[in-house]
Amino acid sequence: MTTGPAYARPAARWDVVRRVLARFGISGRALVIAAPAAWLGVFFLLPLAVVFGISLAEKQFGRPPYSDLLTTEEGTVQLTLHLSNYIRVLSDPANIYINAFLSSIRIAAVSTVFAILIGYPMAYAIARAPEKWRNILLMLVILPFWTSFLLRVYALSGFLRGEGVINNFIGLFGIPPLTMMQTDFAVYVGIIYSYLPFFILPLYTNLVKLDPALLEASADLGARPVTTFFSVTLPLSMPGVVAGAMLVFIPAIGEFVIPSLLGGPGTQMIGRILWDEFFSKTNWPRAAALAITMLIVVVIPIMLMQRAQNAVVEGRR
Amino acid sequence: MAKKPQTAADTRPWRDPAAKPFVRIRNVTKKFGDIAAVDNLSLDIFKGELFCLLGGSGSGKSTLLRMLAGFEVPTSGTIEIDGQDMSAVPPYHRPVNMMFQSYALFPHMNVWNNIAYGLKREGLPKPEIAARVDELLKLVKLEPYALRKPHQLSGGQRQRVALARALAKRPKLLLLDEPLGALDKKLREETQFELVKIQETLGVTFIVVTHDQEEAMSLATRIGVMNQGEIAMIGEPTDIYEFPNSRFVAGFIGSVNMFEGVVTEDEPDHVRIRSTEVGGDIYVGHGVDCAPDQVLWFAIRPEKIQLSREKPEGTANIAHGMVEDIGYLGDMSVYQVILDSGKRIRVTQTNIVRGNPDAIKWDEPVWCQWGDTSGSVLTN
Amino acid sequence: MGKNRWFLPLTSFLGFAFLYAPILSLVIFSFNANRLVTVWSGFSTQSYVDLWNDPQLLPSALLSLQIGAIAASIALVLGTLCAVALVRFRRFRGKTVLQATVSAPLVMPDVITGLALLLLFVAMESIIGWPQGRGILTIIIAHATFCTAYVTVVVQSRLSDFDYSLEEAAMDLGASPVRVFFDITLPIIAPALVSGWLLAFTLSLDDLVIASFVSGPGSSTLPMIIFSKVRLGVSPEVNALATIIIGAVALGVIVFTITQMRRPRAKA
């Protein structure tokens, strides 16, 4: 058997198409990038620019209910930018907006802390469980995630309300009903409840990759299990903790559903305020200004998260 | 009976200055950032050779192989295969096929489809594809496993599928990346023999990348020893082993004893070197391109030194020492001798006499002796 | 182990109980004869009858399913292309921008995304006349946009674990890059694509805030209807619906996990 016939040529038809496109500087690679980039550019980046633009307008009656930024009148083009919305957000006499931001951050932070305290042992237990059980336990964690977020919050409300399950239960012992609904407490519980799987999963992924030999080495060198946990496991799991915590903290700041269904009039969260500005007060520009401010507030934790992720990738801890 | 086709091993085209090389690598450099993995390398490989690129990790051998396959583009320099410049040719248009170190068998296809994949890309008619796949299955002795998926095969079987798949398109050039690395010793020896046989039967030019010198020595028609992106030496296995051109090559292949010395006599027909490590003179029975009083090295292989209890005749090429350690390997014994000068050398002797009662033992003083042309003089 | 023997199992059990208790109570009380739903007074399937007869819940459920399927499919294509670009293409202009744009929806609060998209649609309508009014189309576009981010994450994660030498081997055997993608890459990462689609589908089905912003008259999604019903109080039909959804999801997840555990480990 000697070396065979001349090497086969590729299909001719695509060659023609490829050559024509190449004339215009379009390669296959460019198309792969262009399709999603174009979509995201138009439907994600452009909207953010529009929000910024409208935040500089003023509420007025009509369709659409905001003033024009660019007006032409007798041959002159005028650009009118109103800073009134931002000024109002920052220096409202009752400080509703600033308070709402602060309380949103507070609520999100407290909920995140508790999510860590509850979720860490769960993630650790699943990671340390025997292989067969791990899949089942993971499934049990993921299952609530796949059911509707809204329905779960609704279920929680059924638990916490005046005539709800918990109050019925403690009523059996003669304890008077607790007011849990429409309080900050209910919102904490709601956020922890809804976001717990988001914390557990990244942490689990991190813990499960932990080399058991490290723990054995620590024990071999004389450390008790508690010491091993605090000096080996915990530091190494920090990237997972940070990743999971960010997945709870950042979205929680802008939450709307949970404060609406579980919180009271005193529970001011910025997501709900934005909704009211838009739907109840039809003040689109004000809502837009709030959105931009929220973005800025949220961007800082996002950058922290990116830095933590990059640190993991580069091998530092 | 048909005459066995002449292989490159028989015809040795590299010795013929008029022969046209099949693969021409000219001044190829590959840089990753500031680091040159391959540095201004030039190499000619002839048709029908089983050429081995031998080197440690970081020597650049894998990078060179990948450039031949088309997976890396040289930063500068040209590669020609069968007279064709490969600069603008992507891997799927080259007359080259590669056998990957990890075998890279497609896990979602069975053995038959893995082997047939390349033929389908060529657009061959179905009956012809079937005929070729069957031919290859027979060649690598995997007929009963045709419908199995890769995860149902052993390591050795997967290796054979990878080989069959790479040969299916009858490439002009076959590249093999550490083909025997994942196999255990016994399987490796059997497969080495089979690889050479297949190569000779098919007449395909093989380029094998390996870090295992034994493998290179037993497989190759010629070896290219690589070090830090450059070729240290090219030659037939005998040349590499017996006539290394540098201390690196001498030390890289097999074991070697290296003596440092100063030239005292430099004549066209002999050279005398005084070495304190030897504790005497080294007499080399041929001329060496050097200057008087030059410092150079004398490399001699362990099997070229003889041990005796009595002082040998002559004043040069002898050294006195004591046996420090003996390693008994069955077919031969390895003696670690510490010379009077303090230098440790390695001497091997075949155990010709069965259960020799007179064998040299530990802590015995011995004389070492070697011939005038037993070692190499190295200037770098 | 890091703790005393009882600590981990106990906290885990409490954690799981916390996760599941409200859901279980939903299910149980969907069979409650008492309309107040939280005091048990006998077994009854009246809630399910009410659900069947409700003029809004089931039609909106159907609409949500349709929107979800279409949006998830669009997101799958866009997300896969994105993932391929981010993992396989070593360097190109705007790569960091693309990576950031694709990751942003993962953490951005829904209200911002919803508001932004609505304002865009309104502005587009007044400038170029499309899209005309808000409705199913705008919801689909909005969902496809934010779901793309999730699909990209899933596919990106799978692709970066992918044994690249398989693609090289295919190229070596004569397959062009497009061929390699369809013959080798796609079949092997198929499970990740399925996961991605299911994730996008679930997120679309579940979305309240964004849909509220970008929907129009006659295009109320299921979450929107549920929200309007439950913010007024307890709603038995919703309990019934929730039980059905939970049952379906549980079945799906159980089946999926069992098939995952059964499959032999033949991975690339």
mmCIF file with all atom_site columns, C-alpha atoms in Angstrom, chain A residues 1-5 7-10 18, chain B residues 93-95 122 135 169-171 201-202:
data_model
loop_
_atom_site.group_PDB
_atom_site.id
_atom_site.type_symbol
_atom_site.label_atom_id
_atom_site.label_alt_id
_atom_site.label_comp_id
_atom_site.label_asym_id
_atom_site.label_entity_id
_atom_site.label_seq_id
_atom_site.pdbx_PDB_ins_code
_atom_site.Cartn_x
_atom_site.Cartn_y
_atom_site.Cartn_z
_atom_site.occupancy
_atom_site.B_iso_or_equiv
_atom_site.pdbx_formal_charge
_atom_site.auth_seq_id
_atom_site.auth_comp_id
_atom_site.auth_asym_id
_atom_site.auth_atom_id
_atom_site.pdbx_PDB_model_num
ATOM 1  C CA . MET A 1 1   ? 0.000   0.000  0.000  1.00 0.00 ? 1   MET A CA 1
ATOM 2  C CA . THR A 1 2   ? 1.630   3.221  -1.082 1.00 0.00 ? 2   THR A CA 1
ATOM 3  C CA . THR A 1 3   ? 0.561   6.766  -0.305 1.00 0.00 ? 3   THR A CA 1
ATOM 4  C CA . GLY A 1 4   ? -2.696  7.390  -2.087 1.00 0.00 ? 4   GLY A CA 1
ATOM 5  C CA . PRO A 1 5   ? -4.167  9.920  -4.485 1.00 0.00 ? 5   PRO A CA 1
ATOM 6  C CA . TYR A 1 7   ? -5.244  15.297 -1.201 1.00 0.00 ? 7   TYR A CA 1
ATOM 7  C CA . ALA A 1 8   ? -8.957  16.094 -1.405 1.00 0.00 ? 8   ALA A CA 1
ATOM 8  C CA . ARG A 1 9   ? -10.105 19.646 -2.022 1.00 0.00 ? 9   ARG A CA 1
ATOM 9  C CA . PRO A 1 10  ? -12.816 21.257 0.100  1.00 0.00 ? 10  PRO A CA 1
ATOM 10 C CA . ARG A 1 18  ? -16.301 32.894 1.664  1.00 0.00 ? 18  ARG A CA 1
ATOM 11 C CA . HIS B 2 93  ? -6.120  21.351 3.906  1.00 0.00 ? 93  HIS B CA 1
ATOM 12 C CA . ARG B 2 94  ? -2.705  19.844 4.626  1.00 0.00 ? 94  ARG B CA 1
ATOM 13 C CA . PRO B 2 95  ? -1.602  16.406 3.404  1.00 0.00 ? 95  PRO B CA 1
ATOM 14 C CA . GLU B 2 122 ? -12.892 13.841 1.698  1.00 0.00 ? 122 GLU B CA 1
ATOM 15 C CA . GLU B 2 135 ? -8.453  -2.580 5.717  1.00 0.00 ? 135 GLU B CA 1
ATOM 16 C CA . LYS B 2 169 ? -6.459  9.254  4.568  1.00 0.00 ? 169 LYS B CA 1
ATOM 17 C CA . ARG B 2 170 ? -3.102  7.870  3.412  1.00 0.00 ? 170 ARG B CA 1
ATOM 18 C CA . PRO B 2 171 ? -1.308  11.069 4.373  1.00 0.00 ? 171 PRO B CA 1
ATOM 19 C CA . THR B 2 201 ? 5.046   -1.471 4.924  1.00 0.00 ? 201 THR B CA 1
ATOM 20 C CA . LEU B 2 202 ? 3.159   1.698  4.079  1.00 0.00 ? 202 LEU B CA 1
#
